[in-house]
């Protein structure tokens, strides 16, 4: 391909056959020995650890051998090569499959010693795959179903970047190995429906169809025809013998030119090779035991000692590990041929560095306009206004909503929707699929080149929670816009009014939960969320209008320290009022009311607990202050607030579920009012 072709390489079409090479088949005997190496290492490592799951690696060894030695495009020396094929082991309990593969393929830092330390403290071989621990692992899996939905996000990111940079630069597949458990989880339905709708033709799911789960045969609990199920969702699907390398290879080869995502149901035997436990749930999740391992070695014709590999097998795997070198080198050449500015931008985006100057300029301009013309609007609208400026300034932002676009205000005027025939759009209609949306966002962030944000109601963060938890564990930058953040949403009532959600989200380590109090704070929180690379964010935003409390003239990002004094007391403070979001304006009004009674109050805005708790002792002590009365105000439960107001502090918020009524009536009914705050302060001071 000439430079000219490269520069003009347009968006890749969904049906373009992959340019990736397919390696010739080894002899059946050679294949068997390579697959048996995986089986032996898995048996040995699980036995040594006295814990783990040998069944899946032994059962899926043939599938993995065919995929990794003949199809998968990767470079063991550079596991982060942007155009590599992705492989997601959705059934994370089979982690030894991945570790054995990484070792055999020659990935740096996966030694035989690492395998011997499987599941031990500080090892590179944790119980379930952790991408932030082990190079070569694409995502953290273990909670079943997450990997599959995460892979859908990776496949979306691939198509989006291909549309932007052309097939010469972005053209890779996403392969998933999924188990019965993955496909039984509800999230899988959301994920496969979304993938089928978007016709993610470069997504291939290899189903380890072994008919066994922990409780026994699958027939105890499931009778779904998975092939029909996937076909109904718009996939192409077939069944193969998962121990027949040629049948597997033929199916994967057919997937290379499919015009839709592919399911290959590979019928396998769990614990393949184990004389008594193969095909039984007893092979799933515990060491096989010395006798069974001895029998398996005999059955597989494997004569080497534990953790030892015959030279010929080692060599064949090393060679397989080098398959991608030529493709990687060719890709580097094509990248060099790309227009210089475009190449730099691609590299910047894949590195995860945002263009901070552009972002800062956009924030500055937004704040200046708010200083000029203050706005009394809902923070969800403030967020939309912010996005109008941030989306052009940060081209890697890809937005979305789970069918609440008009309520979450996550789609800017210029944003085109992504579609099966055009992935260049920057807005995703996820459908009513919050769980898969959150997991797909993780996949997009992990893929790189994209910063995903999306929307739903805060109350439905429960439907996203498992994926948000994984984002926090992995340290992925995903941004959840969660609107309708309290009883302030009004008439929809208690099913829709979050009460415990802020506390529940704050309980997740490494998650920033923002609750801005006005339009200026909303801009600042967005800036922090975009700049914070290793921490996901939730922006809890109101449905109802709020006054602008900040001038917008401050150059600094006041929210960056999590809490700050918004209004000082007029002299030595009698009372400190701490509040978040919509309740900050109540605190401001209460301060005024108290002043009329001769009580001096200060107001502290607390847009982000996590950032506040990360500040120095001095800063925290200064913000908390030494006023004798501390009052926390948040239209949610008290849990978590004692860290700020102390166990003897007063909390004005919710103690149970909300109710259906106009917002104003609800705040009054639940006693979250200016008067209630003032009265509580006076009561404590003894001036009532
Ligand atoms: C969300 C979730 N629920 C439960 C588990 C616990 N668990 C681990 S594996 C498994 C099922 C095993 O069956 P299958 O997925 O078919 O794997 P195989 O037995 O074939 O290895 C379960 C219930 C989990 N990891 N994730």
CSV table of N, CA, C and O in Angstrom, one decimal, residues 273-341:
chain,number,residue,atom,x,y,z
A,273,UNK,N,-9.0,-35.1,29.4
A,273,UNK,CA,-7.8,-35.9,29.7
A,273,UNK,C,-7.8,-36.5,31.1
A,273,UNK,O,-7.1,-37.4,31.4
A,274,UNK,N,-8.5,-35.9,32.0
A,274,UNK,CA,-8.6,-36.4,33.4
A,274,UNK,C,-9.4,-37.7,33.4
A,274,UNK,O,-10.6,-37.7,33.0
A,275,UNK,N,-8.8,-38.8,33.8
A,275,UNK,CA,-9.5,-40.1,33.6
A,275,UNK,C,-10.9,-40.2,34.3
A,275,UNK,O,-11.8,-40.8,33.8
A,276,UNK,N,-11.0,-39.7,35.5
A,276,UNK,CA,-12.3,-39.8,36.2
A,276,UNK,C,-13.1,-38.6,36.3
A,276,UNK,O,-14.3,-38.6,36.5
A,277,UNK,N,-12.4,-37.4,36.3
A,277,UNK,CA,-13.1,-36.2,36.5
A,277,UNK,C,-13.5,-35.5,35.2
A,277,UNK,O,-14.4,-34.5,35.3
A,278,UNK,N,-13.0,-35.8,34.1
A,278,UNK,CA,-13.3,-35.2,32.8
A,278,UNK,C,-14.8,-35.3,32.6
A,278,UNK,O,-15.4,-36.3,32.9
A,279,UNK,N,-15.4,-34.2,32.2
A,279,UNK,CA,-16.9,-34.2,31.9
A,279,UNK,C,-17.7,-34.0,33.1
A,279,UNK,O,-18.9,-34.1,33.1
A,280,UNK,N,-17.0,-33.8,34.3
A,280,UNK,CA,-17.8,-33.7,35.5
A,280,UNK,C,-17.5,-32.3,36.2
A,280,UNK,O,-16.4,-31.8,36.0
A,281,UNK,N,-18.5,-31.9,37.0
A,281,UNK,CA,-18.2,-30.6,37.7
A,281,UNK,C,-17.1,-30.7,38.7
A,281,UNK,O,-16.5,-29.7,39.1
A,282,UNK,N,-16.7,-31.9,39.1
A,282,UNK,CA,-15.5,-32.1,40.0
A,282,UNK,C,-14.2,-31.6,39.3
A,282,UNK,O,-13.3,-31.3,40.0
A,283,UNK,N,-14.2,-31.4,38.0
A,283,UNK,CA,-13.0,-30.9,37.4
A,283,UNK,C,-13.0,-29.4,37.3
A,283,UNK,O,-12.0,-28.8,37.0
A,284,UNK,N,-14.2,-28.8,37.7
A,284,UNK,CA,-14.3,-27.3,37.5
A,284,UNK,C,-13.4,-26.5,38.4
A,284,UNK,O,-12.6,-25.7,37.9
A,285,UNK,N,-13.4,-26.7,39.7
A,285,UNK,CA,-12.8,-25.6,40.6
A,285,UNK,C,-12.0,-26.1,41.7
A,285,UNK,O,-11.9,-25.4,42.7
A,286,UNK,N,-11.4,-27.3,41.6
A,286,UNK,CA,-10.4,-27.7,42.6
A,286,UNK,C,-9.3,-28.6,42.0
A,286,UNK,O,-9.5,-29.1,40.9
A,287,UNK,N,-8.2,-28.6,42.7
A,287,UNK,CA,-7.1,-29.4,42.2
A,287,UNK,C,-7.5,-30.8,41.9
A,287,UNK,O,-8.4,-31.4,42.6
A,288,UNK,N,-6.9,-31.4,40.9
A,288,UNK,CA,-7.4,-32.8,40.5
A,288,UNK,C,-6.9,-33.8,41.5
A,288,UNK,O,-7.5,-34.9,41.6
A,289,UNK,N,-5.8,-33.6,42.1
A,289,UNK,CA,-5.2,-34.6,43.0
A,289,UNK,C,-4.1,-35.4,42.3
A,289,UNK,O,-4.2,-35.5,41.0
A,290,UNK,N,-3.2,-35.9,43.1
A,290,UNK,CA,-2.0,-36.6,42.5
A,290,UNK,C,-2.4,-37.7,41.6
A,290,UNK,O,-1.9,-37.9,40.4
A,291,UNK,N,-3.3,-38.6,42.0
A,291,UNK,CA,-3.7,-39.8,41.2
A,291,UNK,C,-4.3,-39.4,39.9
A,291,UNK,O,-4.0,-40.0,38.8
A,292,UNK,N,-5.2,-38.5,40.0
A,292,UNK,CA,-5.9,-38.0,38.8
A,292,UNK,C,-5.0,-37.4,37.8
A,292,UNK,O,-5.1,-37.6,36.6
A,293,UNK,N,-4.0,-36.6,38.3
A,293,UNK,CA,-3.0,-36.0,37.4
A,293,UNK,C,-2.2,-37.0,36.8
A,293,UNK,O,-1.9,-37.0,35.6
A,294,UNK,N,-1.8,-38.0,37.5
A,294,UNK,CA,-1.0,-39.1,37.0
A,294,UNK,C,-1.7,-39.8,35.8
A,294,UNK,O,-1.2,-40.0,34.7
A,295,UNK,N,-3.0,-40.1,36.1
A,295,UNK,CA,-3.9,-40.7,35.0
A,295,UNK,C,-4.0,-39.8,33.8
A,295,UNK,O,-4.0,-40.3,32.7
A,296,UNK,N,-4.1,-38.5,34.1
A,296,UNK,CA,-4.3,-37.6,32.9
A,296,UNK,C,-3.0,-37.5,32.1
A,296,UNK,O,-3.0,-37.5,30.9
A,297,UNK,N,-1.9,-37.5,32.8
A,297,UNK,CA,-0.6,-37.5,32.1
A,297,UNK,C,-0.5,-38.7,31.2
A,297,UNK,O,-0.1,-38.6,30.0
A,298,UNK,N,-0.9,-39.9,31.7
A,298,UNK,CA,-0.9,-41.1,30.9
A,298,UNK,C,-1.8,-41.0,29.7
A,298,UNK,O,-1.5,-41.3,28.6
A,299,UNK,N,-3.1,-40.5,30.0
A,299,UNK,CA,-4.0,-40.5,28.9
A,299,UNK,C,-3.6,-39.5,27.8
A,299,UNK,O,-3.9,-39.7,26.6
A,300,UNK,N,-2.9,-38.4,28.2
A,300,UNK,CA,-2.5,-37.4,27.2
A,300,UNK,C,-1.1,-37.8,26.6
A,300,UNK,O,-0.7,-37.1,25.7
A,301,UNK,N,-0.5,-38.8,27.1
A,301,UNK,CA,0.8,-39.1,26.6
A,301,UNK,C,1.9,-38.1,27.0
A,301,UNK,O,2.8,-37.8,26.3
A,302,UNK,N,1.7,-37.5,28.2
A,302,UNK,CA,2.6,-36.5,28.6
A,302,UNK,C,3.5,-37.0,29.7
A,302,UNK,O,3.1,-37.4,30.8
A,303,UNK,N,4.8,-37.1,29.3
A,303,UNK,CA,5.7,-37.8,30.2
A,303,UNK,C,6.6,-36.9,31.0
A,303,UNK,O,7.4,-37.3,31.9
A,304,UNK,N,6.5,-35.6,30.7
A,304,UNK,CA,7.4,-34.7,31.4
A,304,UNK,C,7.0,-34.4,32.9
A,304,UNK,O,5.8,-34.5,33.2
A,305,UNK,N,7.9,-34.0,33.7
A,305,UNK,CA,7.7,-33.8,35.1
A,305,UNK,C,6.9,-32.5,35.2
A,305,UNK,O,6.8,-31.7,34.3
A,306,UNK,N,6.3,-32.2,36.4
A,306,UNK,CA,5.5,-31.0,36.6
A,306,UNK,C,6.3,-29.8,36.2
A,306,UNK,O,7.5,-29.7,36.6
A,307,UNK,N,5.7,-28.8,35.5
A,307,UNK,CA,6.3,-27.6,35.1
A,307,UNK,C,7.4,-27.7,34.1
A,307,UNK,O,8.1,-26.8,33.9
A,308,UNK,N,7.6,-28.9,33.6
A,308,UNK,CA,8.7,-29.1,32.6
A,308,UNK,C,8.0,-29.3,31.2
A,308,UNK,O,6.9,-29.9,31.1
A,309,UNK,N,8.7,-28.7,30.2
A,309,UNK,CA,8.1,-28.8,28.9
A,309,UNK,C,9.1,-29.4,27.9
A,309,UNK,O,10.3,-29.0,27.9
A,310,UNK,N,8.7,-30.3,27.0
A,310,UNK,CA,9.6,-30.8,26.0
A,310,UNK,C,10.1,-29.7,25.1
A,310,UNK,O,9.3,-28.7,24.8
A,311,UNK,N,11.4,-29.8,24.6
A,311,UNK,CA,12.0,-28.7,23.8
A,311,UNK,C,11.2,-28.4,22.5
A,311,UNK,O,11.0,-27.3,22.2
A,312,UNK,N,10.7,-29.5,21.9
A,312,UNK,CA,10.0,-29.3,20.6
A,312,UNK,C,8.7,-28.5,20.8
A,312,UNK,O,8.3,-27.6,20.1
A,313,UNK,N,8.0,-28.8,21.9
A,313,UNK,CA,6.7,-28.1,22.2
A,313,UNK,C,7.0,-26.6,22.6
A,313,UNK,O,6.4,-25.7,22.1
A,314,UNK,N,8.0,-26.4,23.4
A,314,UNK,CA,8.5,-25.1,23.7
A,314,UNK,C,8.8,-24.3,22.5
A,314,UNK,O,8.3,-23.1,22.3
A,315,UNK,N,9.5,-24.9,21.6
A,315,UNK,CA,9.9,-24.2,20.3
A,315,UNK,C,8.7,-23.9,19.5
A,315,UNK,O,8.6,-22.8,18.9
A,316,UNK,N,7.7,-24.8,19.3
A,316,UNK,CA,6.6,-24.5,18.5
A,316,UNK,C,5.8,-23.4,19.1
A,316,UNK,O,5.3,-22.5,18.3
A,317,UNK,N,5.7,-23.3,20.4
A,317,UNK,CA,4.9,-22.2,21.0
A,317,UNK,C,5.7,-20.9,20.8
A,317,UNK,O,5.1,-19.9,20.6
A,318,UNK,N,7.0,-20.9,21.0
A,318,UNK,CA,7.8,-19.7,20.8
A,318,UNK,C,7.6,-19.1,19.4
A,318,UNK,O,7.4,-17.9,19.2
A,319,UNK,N,7.6,-20.1,18.5
A,319,UNK,CA,7.4,-19.6,17.1
A,319,UNK,C,6.0,-19.0,16.9
A,319,UNK,O,5.9,-18.0,16.3
A,320,UNK,N,5.0,-19.6,17.5
A,320,UNK,CA,3.7,-19.1,17.4
A,320,UNK,C,3.7,-17.7,18.0
A,320,UNK,O,3.0,-16.8,17.6
A,321,UNK,N,4.5,-17.5,19.1
A,321,UNK,CA,4.5,-16.2,19.7
A,321,UNK,C,5.1,-15.1,18.9
A,321,UNK,O,5.0,-13.9,19.2
A,322,UNK,N,5.8,-15.5,17.8
A,322,UNK,CA,6.4,-14.5,16.9
A,322,UNK,C,5.6,-14.3,15.6
A,322,UNK,O,6.1,-13.5,14.8
A,323,UNK,N,4.5,-14.9,15.5
A,323,UNK,CA,3.7,-14.8,14.3
A,323,UNK,C,3.4,-13.3,14.0
A,323,UNK,O,3.4,-12.9,12.9
A,324,UNK,N,3.1,-12.5,15.0
A,324,UNK,CA,2.7,-11.2,14.8
A,324,UNK,C,3.8,-10.1,14.5
A,324,UNK,O,3.5,-9.0,14.2
A,325,UNK,N,5.0,-10.6,14.6
A,325,UNK,CA,6.1,-9.6,14.5
A,325,UNK,C,6.1,-8.9,13.1
A,325,UNK,O,6.2,-7.6,13.1
A,326,UNK,N,5.8,-9.6,12.1
A,326,UNK,CA,5.9,-9.1,10.7
A,326,UNK,C,4.7,-8.1,10.6
A,326,UNK,O,4.8,-7.0,10.1
A,327,UNK,N,3.5,-8.6,11.1
A,327,UNK,CA,2.3,-7.7,11.0
A,327,UNK,C,2.5,-6.4,11.8
A,327,UNK,O,2.1,-5.4,11.3
A,328,UNK,N,3.1,-6.6,12.9
A,328,UNK,CA,3.3,-5.4,13.7
A,328,UNK,C,4.3,-4.4,13.0
A,328,UNK,O,4.0,-3.2,13.0
A,329,UNK,N,5.3,-5.0,12.4
A,329,UNK,CA,6.3,-4.1,11.7
A,329,UNK,C,5.6,-3.4,10.6
A,329,UNK,O,5.9,-2.2,10.3
A,330,UNK,N,4.8,-4.2,9.8
A,330,UNK,CA,4.1,-3.6,8.7
A,330,UNK,C,3.2,-2.5,9.1
A,330,UNK,O,3.1,-1.4,8.5
A,331,UNK,N,2.6,-2.7,10.3
A,331,UNK,CA,1.6,-1.7,10.8
A,331,UNK,C,2.4,-0.4,11.2
A,331,UNK,O,2.0,0.7,10.9
A,332,UNK,N,3.6,-0.6,11.8
A,332,UNK,CA,4.4,0.6,12.1
A,332,UNK,C,4.7,1.4,10.9
A,332,UNK,O,4.7,2.6,10.9
A,333,UNK,N,5.0,0.7,9.8
A,333,UNK,CA,5.3,1.4,8.6
A,333,UNK,C,4.1,2.2,8.1
A,333,UNK,O,4.2,3.3,7.7
A,334,UNK,N,3.0,1.5,8.2
A,334,UNK,CA,1.8,2.2,7.7
A,334,UNK,C,1.5,3.5,8.6
A,334,UNK,O,1.1,4.5,8.1
A,335,UNK,N,1.7,3.3,9.9
A,335,UNK,CA,1.5,4.4,10.8
A,335,UNK,C,2.5,5.6,10.4
A,335,UNK,O,2.0,6.8,10.4
A,336,UNK,N,3.7,5.2,10.1
A,336,UNK,CA,4.7,6.3,9.7
A,336,UNK,C,4.2,7.0,8.4
A,336,UNK,O,4.4,8.2,8.2
A,337,UNK,N,3.4,6.3,7.6
A,337,UNK,CA,3.0,6.9,6.3
A,337,UNK,C,1.8,7.8,6.5
A,337,UNK,O,1.3,8.5,5.6
A,338,UNK,N,1.2,7.7,7.7
A,338,UNK,CA,0.0,8.6,8.0
A,338,UNK,C,0.4,10.0,8.1
A,338,UNK,O,1.5,10.3,8.5
A,339,UNK,N,-0.4,10.9,7.6
A,339,UNK,CA,-0.2,12.3,7.8
A,339,UNK,C,0.3,12.6,9.2
A,339,UNK,O,-0.3,12.1,10.2
A,340,UNK,N,1.3,13.5,9.3
A,340,UNK,CA,2.0,13.6,10.6
A,340,UNK,C,1.1,14.1,11.7
A,340,UNK,O,1.2,13.5,12.8
A,341,UNK,N,0.2,15.0,11.4
A,341,UNK,CA,-0.6,15.5,12.5
A,341,UNK,C,-1.6,14.5,12.9
A,341,UNK,O,-1.9,14.3,14.1
